[in-house]
Short mmCIF file of C-alpha atoms in Angstrom, two decimals:
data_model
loop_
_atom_site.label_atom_id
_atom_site.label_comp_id
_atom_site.label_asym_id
_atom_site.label_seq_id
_atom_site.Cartn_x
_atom_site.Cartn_y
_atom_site.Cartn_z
CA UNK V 226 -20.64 -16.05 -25.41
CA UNK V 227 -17.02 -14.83 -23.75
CA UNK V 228 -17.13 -12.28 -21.63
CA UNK V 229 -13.35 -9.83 -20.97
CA UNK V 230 -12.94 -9.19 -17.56
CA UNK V 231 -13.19 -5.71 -16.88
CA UNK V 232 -10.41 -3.25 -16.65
CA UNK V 233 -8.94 -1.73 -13.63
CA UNK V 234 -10.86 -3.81 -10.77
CA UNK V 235 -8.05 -6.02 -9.53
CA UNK V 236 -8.56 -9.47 -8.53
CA UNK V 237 -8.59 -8.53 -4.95
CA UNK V 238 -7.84 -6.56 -1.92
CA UNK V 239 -7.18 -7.10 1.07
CA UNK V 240 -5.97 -5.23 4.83
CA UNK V 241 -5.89 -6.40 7.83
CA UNK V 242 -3.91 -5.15 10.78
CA UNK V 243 -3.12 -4.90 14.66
CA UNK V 244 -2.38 -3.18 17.41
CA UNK V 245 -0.21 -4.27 20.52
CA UNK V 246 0.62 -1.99 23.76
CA UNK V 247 3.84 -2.54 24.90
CA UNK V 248 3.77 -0.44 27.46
CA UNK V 249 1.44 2.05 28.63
CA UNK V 250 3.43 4.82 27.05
CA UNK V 251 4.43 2.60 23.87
CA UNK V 252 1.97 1.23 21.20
CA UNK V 253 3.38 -0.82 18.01
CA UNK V 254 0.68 -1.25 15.13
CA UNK V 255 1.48 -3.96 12.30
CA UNK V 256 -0.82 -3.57 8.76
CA UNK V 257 -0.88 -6.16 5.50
CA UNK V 258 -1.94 -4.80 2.53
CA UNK V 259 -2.22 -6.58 -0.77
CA UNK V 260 -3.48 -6.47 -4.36
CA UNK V 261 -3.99 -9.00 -6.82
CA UNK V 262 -3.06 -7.98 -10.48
CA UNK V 263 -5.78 -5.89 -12.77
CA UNK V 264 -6.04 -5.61 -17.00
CA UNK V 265 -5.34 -1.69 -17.69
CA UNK V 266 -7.29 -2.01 -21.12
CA UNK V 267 -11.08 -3.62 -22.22
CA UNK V 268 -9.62 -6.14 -24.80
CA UNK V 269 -7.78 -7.95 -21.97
CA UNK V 270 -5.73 -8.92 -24.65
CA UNK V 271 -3.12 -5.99 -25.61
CA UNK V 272 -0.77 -5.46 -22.40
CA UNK V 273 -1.51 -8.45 -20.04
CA UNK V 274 -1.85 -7.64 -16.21
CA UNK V 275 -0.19 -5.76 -13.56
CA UNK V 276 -0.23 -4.30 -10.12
CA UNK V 277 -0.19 -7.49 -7.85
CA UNK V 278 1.53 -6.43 -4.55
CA UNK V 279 1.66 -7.14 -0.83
CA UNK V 280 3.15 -4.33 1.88
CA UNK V 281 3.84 -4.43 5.25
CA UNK V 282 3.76 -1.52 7.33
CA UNK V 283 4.69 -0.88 10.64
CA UNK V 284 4.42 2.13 13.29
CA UNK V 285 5.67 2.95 16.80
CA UNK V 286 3.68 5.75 19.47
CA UNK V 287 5.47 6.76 22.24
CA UNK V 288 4.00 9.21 24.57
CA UNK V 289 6.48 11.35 26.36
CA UNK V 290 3.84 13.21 28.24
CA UNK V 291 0.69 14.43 28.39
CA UNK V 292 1.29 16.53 25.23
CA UNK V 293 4.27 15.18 23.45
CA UNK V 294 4.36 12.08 21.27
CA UNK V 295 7.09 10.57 19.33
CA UNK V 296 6.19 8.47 15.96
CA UNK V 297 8.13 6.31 13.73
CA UNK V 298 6.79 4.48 10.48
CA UNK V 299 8.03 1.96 8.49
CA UNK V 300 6.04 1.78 5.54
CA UNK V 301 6.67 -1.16 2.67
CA UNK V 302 8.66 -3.00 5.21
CA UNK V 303 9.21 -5.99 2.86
CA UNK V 304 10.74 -3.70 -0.23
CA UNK V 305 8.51 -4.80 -2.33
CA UNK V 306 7.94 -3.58 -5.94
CA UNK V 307 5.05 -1.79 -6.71
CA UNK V 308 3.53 0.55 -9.53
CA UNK V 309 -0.12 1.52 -10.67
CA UNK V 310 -0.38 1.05 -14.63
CA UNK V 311 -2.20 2.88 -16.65
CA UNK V 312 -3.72 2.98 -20.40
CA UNK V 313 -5.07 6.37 -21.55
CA UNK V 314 -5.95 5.83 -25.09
CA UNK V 315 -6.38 1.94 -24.75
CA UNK V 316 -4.17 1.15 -27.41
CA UNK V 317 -1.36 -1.39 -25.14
CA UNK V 318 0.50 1.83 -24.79
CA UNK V 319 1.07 1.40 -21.12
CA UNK V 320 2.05 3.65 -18.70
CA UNK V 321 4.01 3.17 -15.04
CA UNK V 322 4.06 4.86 -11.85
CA UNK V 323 6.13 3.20 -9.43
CA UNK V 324 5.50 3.36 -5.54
CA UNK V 325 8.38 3.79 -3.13
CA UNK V 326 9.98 1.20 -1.44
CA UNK V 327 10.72 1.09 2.20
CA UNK V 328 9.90 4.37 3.58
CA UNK V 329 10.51 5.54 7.11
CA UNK V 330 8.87 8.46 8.41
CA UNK V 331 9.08 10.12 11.71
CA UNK V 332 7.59 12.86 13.66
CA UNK V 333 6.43 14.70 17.10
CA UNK V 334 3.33 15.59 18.28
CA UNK V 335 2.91 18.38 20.50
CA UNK V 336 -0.92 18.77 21.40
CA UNK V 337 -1.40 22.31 23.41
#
């Protein structure tokens, strides 16, 4: 008897990541994510897989004082293309969301 794999677990997942003090005021953080690829229907048979990935982020603390703190983010450092993919009526009629590419973010953190 043959068994479909089911739909929408991927293969795998995985994080890992680090963090590194530069100095005492400056703290750099480094995180892996990846996905492996996933059916989006039961048949396993009508749209194939999708939604393998790998992203690299990366962030940077500084602490100007005691209540101020500066933060940048790099998020999808690598570029890579992404997208969740969807099947609503599971009929192969696909559907595609794609994720942003490199990102940066910033902000400041006043704590009172």
């Amino acid at each position: 008897m043959e068994f479909n794999v089911l739909n929408k677990p991927p293969d795998f997942l995985f994080s890992a990541g680090a963090n590194y003090k530069i100095t005492p005021k400056l703290t750099s953080s480094l995180t892996a994510y990846a996905q492996g690829d996933y059916y989006v229907e039961r048949t396993n048979s009508l749209t194939g897989q999708f939604g393998d990935y790998y992203w690299l982020n990366m962030a940077f603390d500084y602490q100007v004082t005691q209540t101020v703190s500066l933060n940048l983010q790099v998020k999808n450092l690598t570029d890579q293309d992404s997208e969740y993919v969807w099947d609503y009526d599971m009929t192969g009629n696909t559907r595609h969301s794609e994720a942003d590419g490199r990102t940066v973010y910033g902000a400041i953190t006043v704590r009172y």
